[in-house]
XYZ file of C-alpha atoms in Angstrom:
554
model
C 32.959 1.348 -38.779
C 35.492 3.172 -38.772
C 35.945 3.454 -42.270
C 32.748 5.139 -42.463
C 33.275 7.310 -39.906
C 36.632 8.800 -40.642
C 35.589 11.685 -43.503
C 33.150 12.817 -41.259
C 32.280 15.499 -39.217
C 31.886 14.935 -35.662
C 27.996 16.092 -36.045
C 27.448 13.900 -39.293
C 29.461 10.976 -37.116
C 26.800 10.646 -34.078
C 23.828 10.563 -36.893
C 25.410 8.164 -38.623
C 26.168 5.348 -35.631
C 22.739 6.760 -33.391
C 21.063 5.287 -36.897
C 23.732 1.843 -36.658
C 22.674 2.220 -33.058
C 18.970 2.279 -33.160
C 18.858 -0.368 -36.376
C 20.155 -2.958 -33.477
C 17.631 -4.356 -31.302
C 18.769 -4.276 -27.645
C 15.505 -4.345 -25.197
C 15.740 -5.125 -21.434
C 16.347 -7.931 -20.690
C 16.830 -9.880 -23.797
C 20.150 -11.093 -25.499
C 20.103 -8.701 -27.678
C 21.561 -6.328 -24.893
C 24.734 -9.384 -24.989
C 24.458 -8.396 -29.033
C 24.445 -4.465 -28.307
C 27.741 -4.361 -26.750
C 29.391 -6.637 -29.028
C 28.443 -4.310 -31.718
C 30.025 -1.482 -29.706
C 32.717 -3.534 -28.728
C 33.483 -3.777 -33.021
C 33.151 0.106 -33.288
C 36.333 0.905 -30.436
C 38.290 -1.839 -31.867
C 37.841 -0.629 -34.861
C 39.407 3.153 -34.285
C 42.930 3.318 -35.015
C 43.837 4.394 -31.314
C 42.515 0.676 -30.269
C 44.018 -1.293 -32.958
C 47.155 0.496 -31.883
C 46.396 -0.504 -28.640
C 43.847 -3.649 -28.027
C 44.544 -3.784 -24.476
C 43.034 -0.366 -23.944
C 39.593 -1.564 -25.359
C 37.761 -4.819 -23.254
C 34.514 -6.827 -21.950
C 33.733 -7.681 -18.944
C 31.175 -10.399 -18.451
C 28.425 -9.409 -15.969
C 28.612 -12.407 -13.412
C 25.812 -15.059 -12.902
C 23.891 -13.370 -15.347
C 20.839 -15.569 -16.890
C 21.708 -13.396 -20.170
C 25.025 -13.425 -20.627
C 24.812 -9.199 -20.713
C 27.882 -7.923 -21.194
C 30.079 -4.493 -20.595
C 31.575 -2.780 -22.721
C 34.834 -0.538 -21.874
C 37.462 1.577 -23.508
C 40.355 3.551 -22.107
C 43.034 6.720 -23.336
C 45.431 7.107 -20.465
C 46.712 9.982 -20.288
C 49.852 12.676 -18.178
C 47.824 11.944 -14.122
C 46.231 9.899 -12.514
C 42.599 12.330 -12.962
C 39.917 10.341 -14.447
C 36.521 10.695 -15.955
C 34.088 8.106 -16.411
C 31.858 8.536 -19.733
C 28.965 6.174 -18.880
C 25.480 5.335 -21.187
C 23.219 2.173 -20.887
C 22.422 0.744 -24.802
C 19.851 -1.210 -23.712
C 15.464 -0.157 -24.321
C 12.243 -0.464 -23.548
C 10.484 -2.549 -25.813
C 8.333 -1.731 -29.162
C 4.958 -2.933 -28.413
C 3.441 0.708 -27.944
C 4.071 1.301 -31.495
C 1.205 -1.076 -33.043
C 1.127 -1.729 -36.444
C 4.217 0.272 -37.018
C 6.182 -2.067 -34.596
C 7.669 -3.342 -38.255
C 9.140 0.078 -38.510
C 10.431 0.659 -34.894
C 13.661 0.576 -35.842
C 14.046 2.465 -39.111
C 14.160 6.203 -39.054
C 13.763 6.687 -42.390
C 10.573 5.093 -42.360
C 8.873 6.367 -39.111
C 10.028 10.286 -40.451
C 8.067 9.320 -43.715
C 4.707 8.110 -41.847
C 5.233 11.188 -39.428
C 5.499 13.501 -41.955
C 1.860 13.523 -42.735
C 1.107 12.324 -39.195
C -2.271 14.245 -38.345
C -3.260 12.745 -35.229
C -0.099 14.877 -32.877
C 0.367 18.336 -35.605
C 3.873 19.244 -33.239
C 5.445 15.585 -34.302
C 4.792 16.039 -37.986
C 5.879 19.867 -38.052
C 8.937 18.418 -36.245
C 9.323 15.195 -38.965
C 8.927 17.559 -41.618
C 11.563 19.722 -40.177
C 14.526 17.064 -40.742
C 15.956 18.459 -37.789
C 14.690 14.891 -35.624
C 15.485 11.582 -35.523
C 12.816 9.491 -35.003
C 12.787 4.913 -34.153
C 12.794 3.133 -31.019
C 15.867 4.378 -29.094
C 16.856 7.831 -30.527
C 16.749 9.548 -27.620
C 16.715 6.872 -24.548
C 19.639 6.460 -25.190
C 21.522 5.034 -28.120
C 22.012 9.168 -29.391
C 23.462 8.873 -26.190
C 26.028 6.216 -26.585
C 26.524 7.377 -29.992
C 27.959 11.116 -28.690
C 30.414 8.896 -26.001
C 31.130 7.096 -29.425
C 32.789 10.075 -31.358
C 34.444 11.851 -28.261
C 36.224 8.483 -27.955
C 37.022 8.930 -31.866
C 37.483 12.748 -31.142
C 40.170 11.858 -27.994
C 41.753 9.231 -29.349
C 42.898 10.826 -32.601
C 43.683 13.379 -30.851
C 47.928 14.748 -31.431
C 47.984 15.872 -27.562
C 47.999 13.483 -24.678
C 44.883 14.095 -21.970
C 45.707 15.421 -18.666
C 44.400 12.505 -17.390
C 42.447 9.156 -17.478
C 39.252 9.115 -19.974
C 37.371 6.303 -19.267
C 34.569 5.024 -21.295
C 31.663 2.321 -20.096
C 28.540 1.290 -22.767
C 26.635 -1.098 -19.953
C 23.070 -2.865 -20.423
C 20.514 -2.896 -17.556
C 19.385 0.371 -17.441
C 15.936 0.484 -17.950
C 15.090 -2.089 -15.378
C 17.724 -3.512 -12.626
C 21.265 -1.941 -13.318
C 23.063 -5.106 -14.002
C 25.102 -3.440 -15.572
C 26.186 -0.461 -13.519
C 26.718 -2.404 -10.765
C 28.775 -5.439 -11.836
C 30.950 -1.623 -13.369
C 31.636 -0.793 -9.702
C 34.185 -3.876 -9.479
C 36.008 -2.302 -12.328
C 35.729 1.060 -10.795
C 37.180 -0.501 -7.368
C 40.332 -2.164 -9.505
C 41.227 0.914 -11.318
C 41.055 2.983 -8.100
C 43.463 0.745 -6.351
C 45.822 0.561 -9.456
C 45.938 4.391 -8.672
C 43.147 5.986 -10.923
C 41.374 9.423 -9.139
C 37.893 9.533 -10.734
C 37.138 13.093 -10.305
C 33.164 12.482 -11.650
C 31.119 10.662 -13.612
C 29.255 11.907 -17.240
C 26.191 10.536 -18.063
C 24.193 12.026 -21.356
C 20.615 10.003 -20.079
C 17.797 11.976 -22.202
C 16.380 15.284 -21.148
C 13.420 16.707 -22.668
C 11.355 20.200 -22.405
C 9.660 20.575 -18.709
C 6.921 22.569 -20.463
C 5.123 24.252 -23.973
C 7.945 26.234 -25.295
C 10.762 25.310 -23.434
C 14.315 25.284 -24.969
C 16.289 25.043 -21.746
C 18.534 22.472 -21.281
C 18.818 21.211 -17.725
C 22.203 19.741 -16.306
C 22.275 17.962 -13.092
C 24.817 18.148 -10.784
C 23.144 14.616 -9.359
C 20.725 12.105 -9.280
C 17.123 11.279 -7.807
C 16.971 7.671 -5.540
C 14.628 4.952 -5.972
C 12.640 3.079 -3.246
C 10.680 0.878 -4.200
C 7.688 0.524 -0.492
C 6.058 -2.738 -0.092
C 2.635 -3.577 0.872
C 1.547 -7.523 1.971
C -1.846 -7.044 3.673
C -2.539 -10.225 5.656
C -6.580 -9.698 5.521
C -9.243 -12.218 7.308
C -11.829 -13.842 5.302
C -14.773 -14.579 4.651
C -17.552 -16.208 2.313
C -19.467 -13.210 1.160
C -22.878 -14.450 2.716
C -21.290 -13.132 5.887
C -19.295 -10.605 4.067
C -19.051 -7.790 6.742
C -17.263 -10.076 9.281
C -14.322 -10.016 6.805
C -11.201 -7.611 7.337
C -10.659 -7.203 3.421
C -7.070 -6.791 2.252
C -8.266 -5.175 -1.441
C -10.240 -2.611 0.805
C -6.979 -1.821 2.720
C -5.541 -1.816 -0.398
C -7.446 0.858 -1.869
C -7.221 3.344 0.538
C -3.692 3.515 0.718
C -4.032 3.812 -3.235
C -5.757 6.303 -2.653
C -4.275 7.942 0.224
C -0.435 7.359 -1.465
C -0.541 6.708 -5.183
C 0.073 10.668 -6.775
C -0.319 12.530 -4.020
C 1.405 15.140 -4.458
C 1.382 15.882 -0.706
C 4.864 12.647 -0.375
C 6.904 14.916 -2.408
C 10.155 16.554 -1.306
C 9.869 20.053 -1.442
C 12.784 21.120 -2.623
C 13.289 24.741 -4.699
C 13.002 24.939 -7.816
C 13.537 20.446 -8.288
C 11.156 18.535 -10.352
C 10.169 16.283 -7.859
C 7.803 13.474 -8.540
C 4.657 11.817 -6.677
C 4.662 8.218 -5.430
C 2.903 5.947 -8.729
C 1.638 2.110 -8.014
C 3.225 0.200 -10.525
C 1.704 -2.519 -8.503
C -1.531 -3.637 -7.105
C -3.469 -6.888 -6.935
C -4.907 -10.098 -4.649
C -3.855 -13.598 -4.272
C -6.900 -14.971 -5.674
C -6.034 -17.241 -8.915
C -9.718 -18.528 -9.780
C -12.689 -17.594 -8.865
C -14.720 -18.619 -6.121
C -17.212 -16.683 -3.502
C -14.579 -16.120 -0.667
C -13.244 -13.106 0.180
C -9.522 -12.461 -0.813
C -6.504 -13.552 1.883
C -4.607 -11.397 0.923
C -3.383 -8.525 -1.237
C -0.048 -7.173 -2.935
C 1.161 -4.007 -4.039
C 4.389 -1.416 -5.001
C 4.424 2.091 -5.493
C 7.253 3.867 -7.328
C 8.909 6.417 -4.792
C 11.954 9.028 -5.674
C 13.947 10.109 -3.002
C 16.316 12.935 -2.921
C 17.303 14.368 0.271
C 15.131 11.600 2.438
C 16.028 8.627 3.274
C 14.806 4.845 3.432
C 13.908 4.971 6.871
C 12.290 8.676 6.166
C 9.813 6.437 3.622
C 9.101 3.592 5.425
C 8.685 6.030 8.712
C 5.865 8.215 6.503
C 4.269 5.666 5.349
C 3.637 3.644 8.157
C 1.920 6.644 9.545
C -0.246 6.461 6.433
C -0.880 3.116 6.839
C -1.553 3.108 10.429
C -4.590 6.191 9.789
C -5.845 4.054 7.046
C -6.562 1.194 9.072
C -7.693 2.569 12.394
C -10.496 4.078 10.258
C -11.467 1.341 8.278
C -11.862 -0.990 10.961
C -14.040 1.246 13.047
C -16.073 1.607 9.372
C -16.178 -2.066 9.861
C -17.380 -2.075 12.959
C -20.106 0.476 12.416
C -21.318 -1.421 9.415
C -21.197 -4.313 10.508
C -23.132 -3.577 13.778
C -25.573 -1.303 11.698
C -26.368 -4.212 9.556
C -27.066 -6.392 12.397
C -29.704 -4.012 13.679
C -30.740 -3.419 11.338
C -32.144 -7.100 10.181
C -33.214 -7.833 14.497
C -30.036 -9.963 15.246
C -28.423 -9.513 18.404
C -25.107 -7.905 18.849
C -22.502 -9.767 17.909
C -17.955 -8.422 17.856
C -15.708 -8.529 15.681
C -11.646 -7.618 15.752
C -11.538 -5.682 13.087
C -8.041 -4.638 13.966
C -5.037 -4.480 12.119
C -1.385 -4.739 13.418
C 0.808 -2.361 11.033
C 4.677 -3.403 11.504
C 7.702 -3.845 9.030
C 9.207 -7.085 7.770
C 12.462 -6.596 10.105
C 9.885 -6.133 12.818
C 8.410 -8.971 12.197
C 11.114 -11.252 11.071
C 13.180 -10.126 15.114
C 9.086 -10.992 16.936
C 9.408 -14.250 15.449
C 13.335 -15.068 16.114
C 12.745 -13.689 19.929
C 9.445 -16.841 20.083
C 12.276 -19.406 19.227
C 9.867 -20.072 15.433
C 12.978 -21.370 13.247
C 12.612 -18.116 10.375
C 15.424 -19.262 8.933
C 14.878 -22.112 7.189
C 11.289 -21.214 5.875
C 12.726 -17.790 3.801
C 16.073 -20.049 3.053
C 13.054 -22.420 0.839
C 11.907 -19.820 -0.331
C 14.396 -17.671 -2.101
C 16.477 -21.158 -3.263
C 12.480 -21.758 -5.025
C 12.128 -17.937 -6.444
C 15.985 -18.120 -7.522
C 15.735 -16.783 -11.397
C 12.778 -15.166 -10.915
C 10.954 -11.892 -10.322
C 12.781 -9.500 -7.129
C 9.455 -8.250 -6.731
C 7.760 -11.627 -6.619
C 10.087 -13.453 -4.482
C 9.552 -9.961 -2.277
C 6.801 -10.356 -1.526
C 7.059 -14.608 -2.101
C 9.342 -13.871 1.361
C 6.823 -11.301 3.429
C 3.082 -14.187 2.320
C 6.095 -17.057 4.080
C 6.778 -14.848 7.392
C 3.131 -13.987 7.599
C 2.238 -17.878 7.347
C 4.483 -18.101 10.170
C 2.928 -15.912 13.173
C 0.772 -18.677 15.131
C -1.798 -16.499 16.057
C -2.371 -15.421 11.868
C -2.972 -11.455 12.573
C -4.518 -9.523 10.151
C -1.363 -7.507 9.202
C -0.121 -4.710 6.746
C 3.910 -5.792 6.364
C 6.057 -2.891 5.599
C 8.736 -2.981 3.470
C 11.128 -2.555 0.053
C 11.733 -4.365 -2.839
C 14.300 -4.374 -6.014
C 15.320 -2.103 -7.059
C 16.390 0.215 -4.923
C 18.964 3.056 -5.900
C 20.520 5.575 -4.172
C 20.489 8.925 -4.281
C 23.029 11.432 -5.144
C 24.377 15.120 -5.762
C 27.268 17.378 -5.869
C 28.247 18.374 -2.537
C 31.458 20.685 -1.602
C 32.275 18.623 1.131
C 33.573 15.896 -1.649
C 36.756 16.290 -2.910
C 36.149 17.915 -6.398
C 32.818 19.114 -5.328
C 33.691 23.079 -5.763
C 36.040 22.415 -8.582
C 33.138 20.299 -10.409
C 30.871 23.485 -10.406
C 33.215 25.828 -10.918
C 34.425 24.736 -14.101
C 30.859 24.115 -14.823
C 29.687 26.758 -15.288
C 32.383 28.407 -16.829
C 32.540 25.849 -19.713
C 27.978 26.154 -19.934
C 29.199 29.729 -20.525
C 31.510 29.248 -22.516
C 29.416 27.113 -24.904
C 26.266 29.726 -24.473
C 28.009 32.674 -25.694
C 29.510 30.134 -28.617
C 25.992 28.824 -29.746
C 23.122 30.800 -28.129
C 21.679 27.741 -26.098
C 20.430 27.901 -22.761
C 21.445 26.071 -20.097
C 20.233 25.680 -16.333
C 22.116 23.833 -13.778
C 19.889 21.589 -11.057
C 21.022 19.340 -8.127
C 18.867 16.026 -9.192
C 18.059 14.233 -12.568
C 14.503 13.669 -11.393
C 14.601 10.295 -13.581
C 16.018 7.390 -12.669
C 20.005 7.132 -13.894
C 22.994 4.628 -13.148
C 24.096 7.429 -11.794
C 22.209 6.944 -8.669
C 25.277 3.826 -8.066
C 28.697 5.705 -7.746
C 27.635 7.439 -4.524
C 26.201 7.106 -1.262
C 24.660 9.793 1.412
C 22.775 7.553 3.397
C 23.271 7.651 6.773
C 24.643 4.125 8.287
C 21.910 3.659 10.497
C 19.746 4.378 7.303
C 21.160 1.807 5.196
C 20.453 -0.295 7.889
C 17.078 0.054 8.293
C 17.109 -0.184 4.247
C 19.249 -3.519 5.008
C 16.426 -4.606 6.886
C 13.604 -4.358 4.640
C 14.739 -5.795 2.100
C 13.844 -9.327 2.256
C 17.438 -11.008 1.860
C 18.708 -7.867 0.070
C 22.353 -9.819 -0.096
C 20.512 -12.302 -2.546
C 17.545 -10.891 -3.476
C 19.733 -7.584 -4.555
C 22.816 -7.214 -3.278
C 24.018 -3.606 -4.019
C 27.762 -2.771 -2.634
C 27.316 -0.550 -0.267
C 30.351 -0.498 1.004
C 32.100 -0.270 -2.712
C 29.469 3.111 -3.217
C 30.328 4.238 -0.377
C 34.410 4.249 -0.639
C 33.833 5.272 -5.190
C 32.457 8.248 -4.325
C 32.191 9.160 -7.812
C 29.890 12.596 -8.090
C 27.831 12.175 -11.007
C 26.756 14.928 -13.129
C 24.215 13.746 -16.536
C 24.587 16.018 -19.270
C 22.100 14.715 -21.686
C 20.795 14.337 -25.284
C 17.775 16.190 -25.806
C 14.151 15.311 -27.820
C 11.256 13.990 -27.206
C 8.838 11.664 -26.247
C 11.491 8.882 -24.248
C 9.911 5.392 -24.446
C 6.987 6.864 -26.775
C 6.254 5.665 -30.167
C 6.797 8.988 -31.043
C 10.592 8.838 -29.036
C 12.899 11.117 -30.980
C 16.165 12.993 -30.897
C 16.595 16.511 -31.696
C 19.918 16.971 -34.336
C 21.157 20.066 -33.729
C 21.928 20.287 -30.471
C 22.634 16.066 -29.858
C 24.661 15.715 -32.615
C 26.098 19.574 -32.945
C 26.571 21.511 -29.786
C 26.528 18.035 -26.997
C 29.945 16.221 -28.015
C 32.156 19.026 -27.542
C 30.525 20.108 -24.497
C 30.805 17.077 -22.678
C 34.577 16.596 -24.050
C 35.527 20.277 -23.466
C 33.773 19.670 -19.223
C 35.507 16.420 -18.792
C 39.286 17.958 -20.299
C 38.644 21.043 -18.277
C 38.226 18.325 -15.058
C 41.329 15.878 -15.864
C 43.328 19.753 -15.349
C 44.893 20.783 -12.354
C 45.338 24.007 -15.077
C 42.936 26.762 -14.140
C 40.091 27.175 -16.502
C 38.274 29.118 -14.671
C 37.909 32.873 -14.867
C 38.107 34.458 -11.912
């Protein structure tokens, strides 16, 4: 690959690499993620520096990964111990959204030709005709990001001047799903820290986009939103449809919880100047597999829930309050309907209990253990049975197994979390390098703005999901304890190395590629900024960070 790049400008290098990476399919959860990693390794190995120093580029196999996926690392050693981690993910979502264009989803030129005449979206048409945008699956999210890091790796490795500190590059899979690549990378980062590297910051370049029509601001983020996946296992009381009013219908409870939680902007954290999204329902179904005239016995639902300053403990207590209020009011309503129905038909009074208990997975587990019930062996069997299967399914199976161990089989809403869990992190002046990072970032953005005319705004939290979340941890021990108790069998199901993350404590800065429509068939990256401005901005900022010299005008 180096032969194709050596005579090109950095801008053309970035576009050439993006086109090549887009052409290689690497959908999340497929073996093509491994093939993409090997292709990136080959690109780096072709660079002159790494031909001379082949030990400085290596592949890390992800342990126990059924797809054999890999991380790719490259290192440029510097004069001092300070180090900056450049990282980007190499997986993409699939191409079902392209419909009849699926065959050309990885061909930027054919897509551009199509969109030039596309009347369904005039903005897309106009931008295709401008020639300033590169289309294709992964063009924005985020093969262009990997390409920008590769350009900087080549530029830095070709420089005759040794950097003041080490430049470390990571290209990892599985960002779009469960972050297996970054979780595995933590062990390598820890190893290098023990060998003497001092991580000042990590620079991710996950994509940014306009926030509204006419917005040309480039948003820089000094932290990342966290995420929990709050789950509700709702166990009711079944009935024949001929006696439906005696049931405790879990779908009715689930519908009410969905109404109260899904897209409820009042549940979004109120952080001035930050883009904070409300919870979103990702899954809702009952347990029935076949048609019959019995009401459902249980239902499942879970939500994507972003956290910024709040913790898992805050979330579960908020949702517990909503759930307790919902089931209480539904019980009153069910009792009223039942009595009104019997009165209407002249039936004698009859009492049914419509109350529903609300508790967490951890609370029910502790209660059953106190009763002398063998919880461990039952849950062990479930874990074994669900090995290699979807982790959300496994979590609900564990919740169901716990409910079945209850001798009373009470109608109940069981609250818990399922994978993935992403810690929130943010740049703090309490961090060893916090003030320095802020000052050097402000200086570099001011310099870039003066040179290019770009307008930058710095915000605290990257508002979507990103691998950088796993590089530092701000939750207290108590909040972590609540999380660990309420992700069923967390150590087996989703072993996030909490202590390792806390020890690494690497600030995460996102200086992203720029474009529109990530995860859509119209996905495209804006070339003038992403290929022309961004590489130098990131490179200069990283050089500032590893330098002990004063780079900021006081």
